[in-house]
Every structure is written in C-alpha cells, then in structure tokens.
Coordinates of C-alpha atoms in Angstrom, one line a residue:
M1 CA -0.5 -14.1 -13.6
V2 CA -2.9 -16.3 -15.3
G3 CA -4.5 -15.2 -18.6
L4 CA -3.4 -13.6 -21.8
T5 CA -4.0 -10.2 -23.2
A6 CA -6.9 -9.6 -25.6
S7 CA -4.5 -10.2 -28.5
D8 CA -3.2 -13.5 -26.9
V9 CA 0.3 -11.9 -26.6
P10 CA 1.8 -11.9 -23.1
P11 CA 2.7 -8.4 -21.9
T12 CA 6.4 -7.6 -21.6
M13 CA 8.1 -6.9 -18.3
A14 CA 8.4 -3.2 -19.2
V15 CA 4.6 -3.0 -20.0
K16 CA 3.8 -4.7 -16.6
I17 CA 6.0 -2.3 -14.7
V18 CA 4.6 0.8 -16.4
S19 CA 1.0 -0.5 -16.1
A20 CA 1.5 -1.3 -12.4
G21 CA 3.0 2.1 -11.6
V22 CA 0.2 4.1 -13.4
A23 CA -2.6 1.9 -12.0
A24 CA -1.3 2.2 -8.5
C25 CA -1.1 6.0 -8.8
V26 CA -4.7 6.1 -10.1
A27 CA -5.8 4.0 -7.1
D28 CA -3.9 6.1 -4.7
V29 CA -5.4 9.4 -5.8
I30 CA -9.0 8.0 -5.5
T31 CA -8.5 6.2 -2.1
F32 CA -6.0 8.6 -0.4
P33 CA -8.6 10.2 2.0
L34 CA -9.3 6.7 3.4
D35 CA -5.6 6.1 4.0
T36 CA -5.3 9.5 5.8
A37 CA -8.3 8.5 8.0
K38 CA -6.6 5.2 8.7
V39 CA -3.4 6.8 9.8
R40 CA -5.3 9.3 12.1
L41 CA -7.2 6.4 13.7
Q42 CA -4.1 4.3 14.2
I43 CA -2.2 7.1 16.0
Q44 CA -5.2 8.1 18.1
G45 CA -4.4 7.4 21.8
E46 CA -0.6 7.5 21.2
C47 CA -0.4 10.9 22.9
Q48 CA -3.4 12.1 24.8
T49 CA -2.2 15.7 25.1
S50 CA -1.6 16.3 21.4
S51 CA -5.2 17.0 20.5
T52 CA -8.6 16.9 22.2
I53 CA -10.3 15.8 19.0
K54 CA -11.5 12.2 18.9
Y55 CA -12.0 10.5 15.6
R56 CA -15.0 8.0 15.4
G57 CA -15.2 5.7 12.4
V58 CA -14.2 6.2 8.8
L59 CA -16.7 8.8 7.7
G60 CA -16.5 10.6 11.1
T61 CA -12.7 10.9 10.8
I62 CA -12.9 12.2 7.2
T63 CA -15.7 14.6 8.1
T64 CA -13.9 15.9 11.2
L65 CA -10.6 16.3 9.3
A66 CA -12.4 18.2 6.5
K67 CA -14.2 20.5 9.0
T68 CA -11.3 21.2 11.4
E69 CA -8.3 21.2 9.1
G70 CA -9.8 21.7 5.7
P71 CA -10.6 19.3 2.8
M72 CA -7.1 19.4 1.4
K73 CA -5.8 17.9 4.6
L74 CA -7.3 14.6 3.4
Y75 CA -4.7 14.7 0.7
S76 CA -1.7 15.7 2.8
G77 CA 1.2 13.5 1.8
L78 CA -0.2 12.7 -1.6
P79 CA 2.9 13.7 -3.5
A80 CA 5.0 11.3 -1.4
G81 CA 2.2 8.7 -1.8
L82 CA 2.5 8.9 -5.6
Q83 CA 6.3 8.8 -5.4
R84 CA 5.9 5.7 -3.2
Q85 CA 3.7 4.0 -5.8
I86 CA 6.0 4.8 -8.7
S87 CA 9.0 3.3 -6.8
F88 CA 7.2 0.6 -4.9
A89 CA 4.1 -0.7 -6.6
S90 CA 5.6 -0.7 -10.0
L91 CA 8.3 -3.1 -8.8
R92 CA 6.4 -5.4 -6.4
I93 CA 3.5 -5.9 -8.9
G94 CA 5.2 -5.3 -12.2
L95 CA 8.1 -7.7 -11.5
Y96 CA 5.9 -10.4 -9.9
D97 CA 5.3 -12.5 -13.0
T98 CA 9.0 -12.4 -14.1
V99 CA 10.3 -13.4 -10.6
Q100 CA 7.6 -16.1 -10.4
E101 CA 8.8 -17.5 -13.7
F102 CA 12.3 -17.6 -12.3
F103 CA 11.3 -19.5 -9.2
S104 CA 9.1 -21.9 -11.2
A105 CA 11.8 -22.7 -13.9
G106 CA 11.9 -26.4 -14.5
E107 CA 8.3 -27.0 -13.2
E108 CA 6.4 -29.0 -15.8
T109 CA 3.0 -27.5 -14.9
T110 CA 2.0 -24.0 -14.0
A111 CA 3.7 -22.2 -11.1
G112 CA 3.0 -23.8 -7.7
L113 CA 2.0 -22.0 -4.5
G114 CA 5.7 -22.0 -3.3
S115 CA 6.9 -20.2 -6.4
K116 CA 4.1 -17.6 -6.1
I117 CA 4.9 -17.0 -2.4
S118 CA 8.7 -16.8 -3.1
A119 CA 8.0 -14.2 -5.9
G120 CA 5.8 -12.2 -3.6
L121 CA 8.5 -12.2 -0.8
T122 CA 11.2 -11.2 -3.2
T123 CA 9.5 -8.4 -5.1
G124 CA 7.9 -7.1 -1.8
G125 CA 11.2 -7.0 0.0
V126 CA 13.1 -5.2 -2.8
A127 CA 10.3 -2.7 -3.3
V128 CA 10.1 -1.8 0.5
F129 CA 13.8 -1.0 0.7
I130 CA 13.7 1.2 -2.3
G131 CA 10.5 3.0 -1.4
Q132 CA 10.8 3.3 2.4
P133 CA 11.8 7.1 2.4
T134 CA 8.6 7.9 0.6
E135 CA 6.6 5.9 3.1
V136 CA 8.2 7.7 6.1
V137 CA 7.4 11.1 4.6
K138 CA 3.8 10.2 3.6
V139 CA 2.9 8.9 7.1
R140 CA 4.5 12.0 8.8
L141 CA 2.6 14.4 6.6
Q142 CA -0.7 12.5 7.0
A143 CA -0.3 12.4 10.8
Q144 CA 0.7 16.0 11.6
S145 CA -2.0 18.4 12.7
H146 CA -1.9 22.2 13.0
L147 CA -4.7 22.4 15.6
H148 CA -4.5 23.6 19.2
G149 CA -1.3 25.6 18.7
L150 CA 0.6 22.6 17.4
K151 CA 3.2 23.7 14.8
P152 CA 3.5 21.3 11.9
R153 CA 6.8 19.6 11.7
Y154 CA 7.0 19.9 7.9
T155 CA 5.7 22.4 5.4
G156 CA 5.7 20.1 2.5
T157 CA 7.0 16.9 0.9
Y158 CA 10.5 18.0 0.0
N159 CA 10.8 20.0 3.2
A160 CA 10.0 16.7 5.1
Y161 CA 12.7 14.8 3.2
R162 CA 15.3 17.6 4.0
I163 CA 14.4 18.0 7.7
I164 CA 14.3 14.2 8.4
A165 CA 17.7 13.7 6.7
T166 CA 19.3 16.7 8.6
T167 CA 17.8 16.1 12.0
E168 CA 17.7 12.3 12.1
G169 CA 20.3 11.4 9.5
L170 CA 19.8 9.5 6.3
T171 CA 18.8 6.5 8.3
G172 CA 15.8 8.5 9.5
L173 CA 14.4 8.1 6.0
W174 CA 14.5 4.4 6.5
K175 CA 13.0 4.4 9.9
G176 CA 10.5 1.6 10.5
T177 CA 11.9 -0.5 7.6
T178 CA 11.6 -3.6 9.7
P179 CA 7.9 -3.4 10.5
N180 CA 7.2 -2.0 7.0
L181 CA 9.1 -4.9 5.5
T182 CA 7.1 -7.4 7.7
R183 CA 3.9 -5.6 6.8
N184 CA 4.6 -5.5 3.0
V185 CA 5.9 -9.1 2.9
I186 CA 2.5 -10.1 4.4
I187 CA 0.6 -7.7 2.1
N188 CA 2.5 -8.6 -1.1
C189 CA 2.2 -12.4 -0.6
T190 CA -1.4 -12.2 0.5
E191 CA -2.6 -9.6 -2.0
I192 CA -0.9 -10.7 -5.2
V193 CA -0.9 -14.4 -4.5
T194 CA -4.6 -14.4 -3.4
Y195 CA -5.5 -12.4 -6.5
D196 CA -3.5 -14.7 -8.7
L197 CA -5.0 -17.8 -7.2
M198 CA -8.5 -16.5 -7.2
K199 CA -8.2 -15.3 -10.8
E200 CA -6.7 -18.6 -11.9
A201 CA -9.5 -20.6 -10.1
L202 CA -12.3 -18.5 -11.6
V203 CA -10.9 -18.7 -15.1
K204 CA -9.9 -22.4 -15.0
N205 CA -13.3 -23.5 -13.6
K206 CA -15.1 -21.3 -16.1
L207 CA -16.9 -19.4 -13.5
L208 CA -15.9 -16.1 -14.9
A209 CA -14.0 -15.1 -18.0
D210 CA -10.6 -13.3 -17.7
D211 CA -12.2 -9.9 -17.8
L212 CA -13.4 -7.1 -15.6
P213 CA -15.8 -9.0 -13.3
C214 CA -13.2 -11.7 -12.6
H215 CA -10.6 -9.0 -11.8
F216 CA -13.1 -7.2 -9.6
V217 CA -14.0 -10.2 -7.5
S218 CA -10.4 -11.5 -7.2
A219 CA -9.1 -8.1 -6.1
L220 CA -11.9 -7.6 -3.5
I221 CA -11.2 -11.0 -1.9
A222 CA -7.5 -10.3 -1.9
G223 CA -8.0 -7.0 -0.2
F224 CA -10.0 -8.5 2.7
C225 CA -7.6 -11.3 3.3
T226 CA -4.7 -8.8 3.2
T227 CA -6.3 -6.4 5.7
V228 CA -7.0 -9.2 8.3
L229 CA -3.4 -10.4 8.2
S230 CA -1.5 -7.1 8.0
S231 CA -3.5 -4.8 10.3
P232 CA -1.5 -5.4 13.6
V233 CA 1.8 -4.9 11.8
D234 CA 0.4 -1.9 9.9
V235 CA -0.6 -0.1 13.2
V236 CA 2.8 -0.7 14.8
K237 CA 4.5 0.5 11.6
T238 CA 2.5 3.7 11.5
R239 CA 3.1 4.4 15.2
F240 CA 6.8 3.8 15.0
V241 CA 7.4 5.7 11.8
N242 CA 5.4 8.7 13.0
S243 CA 7.0 8.8 16.5
P244 CA 9.6 11.5 17.4
P245 CA 13.1 10.4 18.2
G246 CA 13.3 8.7 21.6
Q247 CA 9.6 7.9 22.1
Y248 CA 10.1 4.2 21.4
T249 CA 13.4 2.4 21.8
S250 CA 12.6 -0.2 19.2
V251 CA 9.8 -1.7 17.2
P252 CA 9.1 -4.4 19.8
N253 CA 9.0 -1.6 22.5
C254 CA 6.4 0.2 20.4
A255 CA 4.3 -2.9 20.2
I256 CA 4.6 -3.7 23.9
T257 CA 3.8 -0.1 24.8
M258 CA 0.6 -0.2 22.7
L259 CA -0.4 -3.5 24.3
T260 CA 0.1 -2.4 27.9
K261 CA -1.4 1.1 27.5
E262 CA -4.3 0.4 25.1
G263 CA -4.9 -3.3 25.0
P264 CA -4.8 -5.8 22.1
L265 CA -7.6 -4.1 20.2
A266 CA -5.2 -1.2 19.6
F267 CA -3.5 -3.4 17.0
F268 CA -6.7 -3.3 14.9
K269 CA -7.3 0.4 15.1
G270 CA -8.4 1.8 11.8
F271 CA -9.4 -1.7 10.5
V272 CA -12.5 -0.6 8.7
P273 CA -10.7 2.2 6.8
S274 CA -7.8 -0.2 6.2
F275 CA -10.2 -2.6 4.5
L276 CA -12.0 0.1 2.6
R277 CA -8.7 1.5 1.5
L278 CA -7.1 -1.9 0.6
G279 CA -10.3 -3.3 -0.9
S280 CA -11.1 -0.3 -3.1
W281 CA -7.4 0.2 -3.8
N282 CA -7.0 -3.4 -4.9
V283 CA -10.1 -3.3 -7.1
I284 CA -9.1 0.0 -8.8
M285 CA -5.4 -0.9 -9.2
F286 CA -5.9 -4.5 -10.5
V287 CA -8.7 -3.6 -12.9
C288 CA -6.7 -0.6 -14.2
F289 CA -3.5 -2.8 -14.3
E290 CA -5.1 -5.5 -16.4
Q291 CA -6.8 -3.1 -18.8
L292 CA -3.6 -1.0 -19.2
K293 CA -1.5 -4.1 -20.0
R294 CA -4.0 -5.1 -22.7
E295 CA -4.2 -1.6 -24.2
L296 CA -0.4 -1.1 -24.2
M297 CA 0.1 -4.4 -25.9
K298 CA -2.5 -3.6 -28.5
S299 CA -0.8 -0.2 -29.2
R300 CA 2.5 -2.0 -29.5
Q301 CA 1.1 -4.5 -31.9
T302 CA -0.4 -1.7 -34.0
M303 CA 2.9 0.1 -34.1
D304 CA 4.7 -3.1 -35.1
C305 CA 2.2 -3.7 -37.9
A306 CA 2.5 -0.2 -39.1
T307 CA 6.3 -0.5 -39.4

C-alpha cells in the first residue's frame, strides 16, 4: 500500500502479517456484538417456529439478546472469530502488498488497478479456504439460541468443531465455501483496493498526510463500499452455513428459497449492522494495522542499531 513507515523503511512481509493479524483481532473484539446482531437479523425469518422473538434494528437486537440470553451471548463465537482473524485476515491483508508487487512486476509506474484487484482476488481466495472451518463454527455459535426449550447444538468452540466433523464429516467444516469465497473475493477486492486507492489519492493530492486521519477516512469509505456490494452474498452465506443438513440442497437453492419466501429485501437483512460492523471494523483494523507496522519497524531498527 502507498506510503512508507515513519522511519522511511518499508515494513517486511512478516511485520505486515503479524500487524494484520493483531489489528484484526483487536477490531473483532470491539465490534463482535455488531457481528452477532447482524447474524441474528440475517437468519430471522428462516424458520418461523424456532423463536417468537423478533429483532428490530441494530440496537434493538443487541438489547434483546442481552436481556433474553445474557450479555455474554453477544460474544458467543468470539474464540472462533479470533481464530478466523489469525488464519484469515493476517493472510489476506498481510500478503496483499507482496502479491501486488508480484502482479505488477515489470510495470514502470506504481501498481495499476488490475494488479491491485488480482492481488485482492488471490489473497482473499487463499485465506477463505484456510479459514473456512473457523467461519462455520463462528456463525453456528452466534446463531444458536437456548430460548423456548431449544437445546443448543454446541456447548463451545471446540465442541462445535468436533460435532460438525463427526456428524457432517470434515467437509462440513468447509460448508458454504462457495458463497463465502464469493463474498470474501468481493470484500477483499473492494475493501483493500478501495482503501489503497483512497489512501493513495489523498496522499498524492496532498489532501491528507499519510497518518491517522487519512487512514480513518480511507477505511470508512472502503467499509461502506464493501457493505453495499457484499450484503446479498453475505446473507446467503450466513443462511446456508447455519442451516442443518438437508434444509437447502445447494447455495442457489438457498438464494431462491429466500427470494420466493421473503422477497428481494431479504438479501439486505442486517445491512445497517453490517455497515456498522464493517465500517467500524475497517477503521479500527486499518488504523491499528498502520500504527503497528510503524512501531514494529521502529523496534526492529532500534534493535539493529543496538547490535
């Protein structure tokens, strides 16, 4: 991405991967209740008999969940979420610059849009395949409710991994890879490429310096663009991943069932919490990511000077 560290020394690939993983985990911890609210809103209407509770809006969903199932329910699935960020975000974000340099090799000027998109597609695709089991477990834990006599399917993160693997086979842990791959290809390309382009434009046109305000604005715009493009795929992915075996025959069947039973607006269920989640997540993650890269490179330089 455009811009150098405070010491004018580009961060190494290892520094980028570590910084991306840590920054993503910090963002996940802070914004996880919004993600849980998004999941509950997305699956609402899927099974009318599963619960009489109706969630209304972001704050209404969070409040209802806290009152009926306890505040800790808002963080159900967090361990799997953090595992996902460590295996997923660290790769798709941390490797982006390196892969972009590979695709732009031979270009006389800075990397073009094609190289940026290709890098986003590549890192996003690899990261999805590696991190898919953590996504399945996270969504299942966020979606399950113990109200109205419903027995939770899983008692915890590792219990969920074990039960899914034994009852659905190892392939069950990669359930929904196709819609998740589609979703994350859209997210990765839109999120990282938009952030990269916005940051580059703001710095090159001297509207903002390569510092916190620039990172904040770029990340917020990237979050909005990403939410608009990824919301329909995200809803289908959540429904399909959370569904018990046999409810949907395929991903297209899931989408068609949603369309016929709930109408086209069903594909944008949970849009507001999705934007609040992605927007705030992007801001926290990218700001932390940029600062961590600089601080780690400063520490490395200090250690090199000392030796």
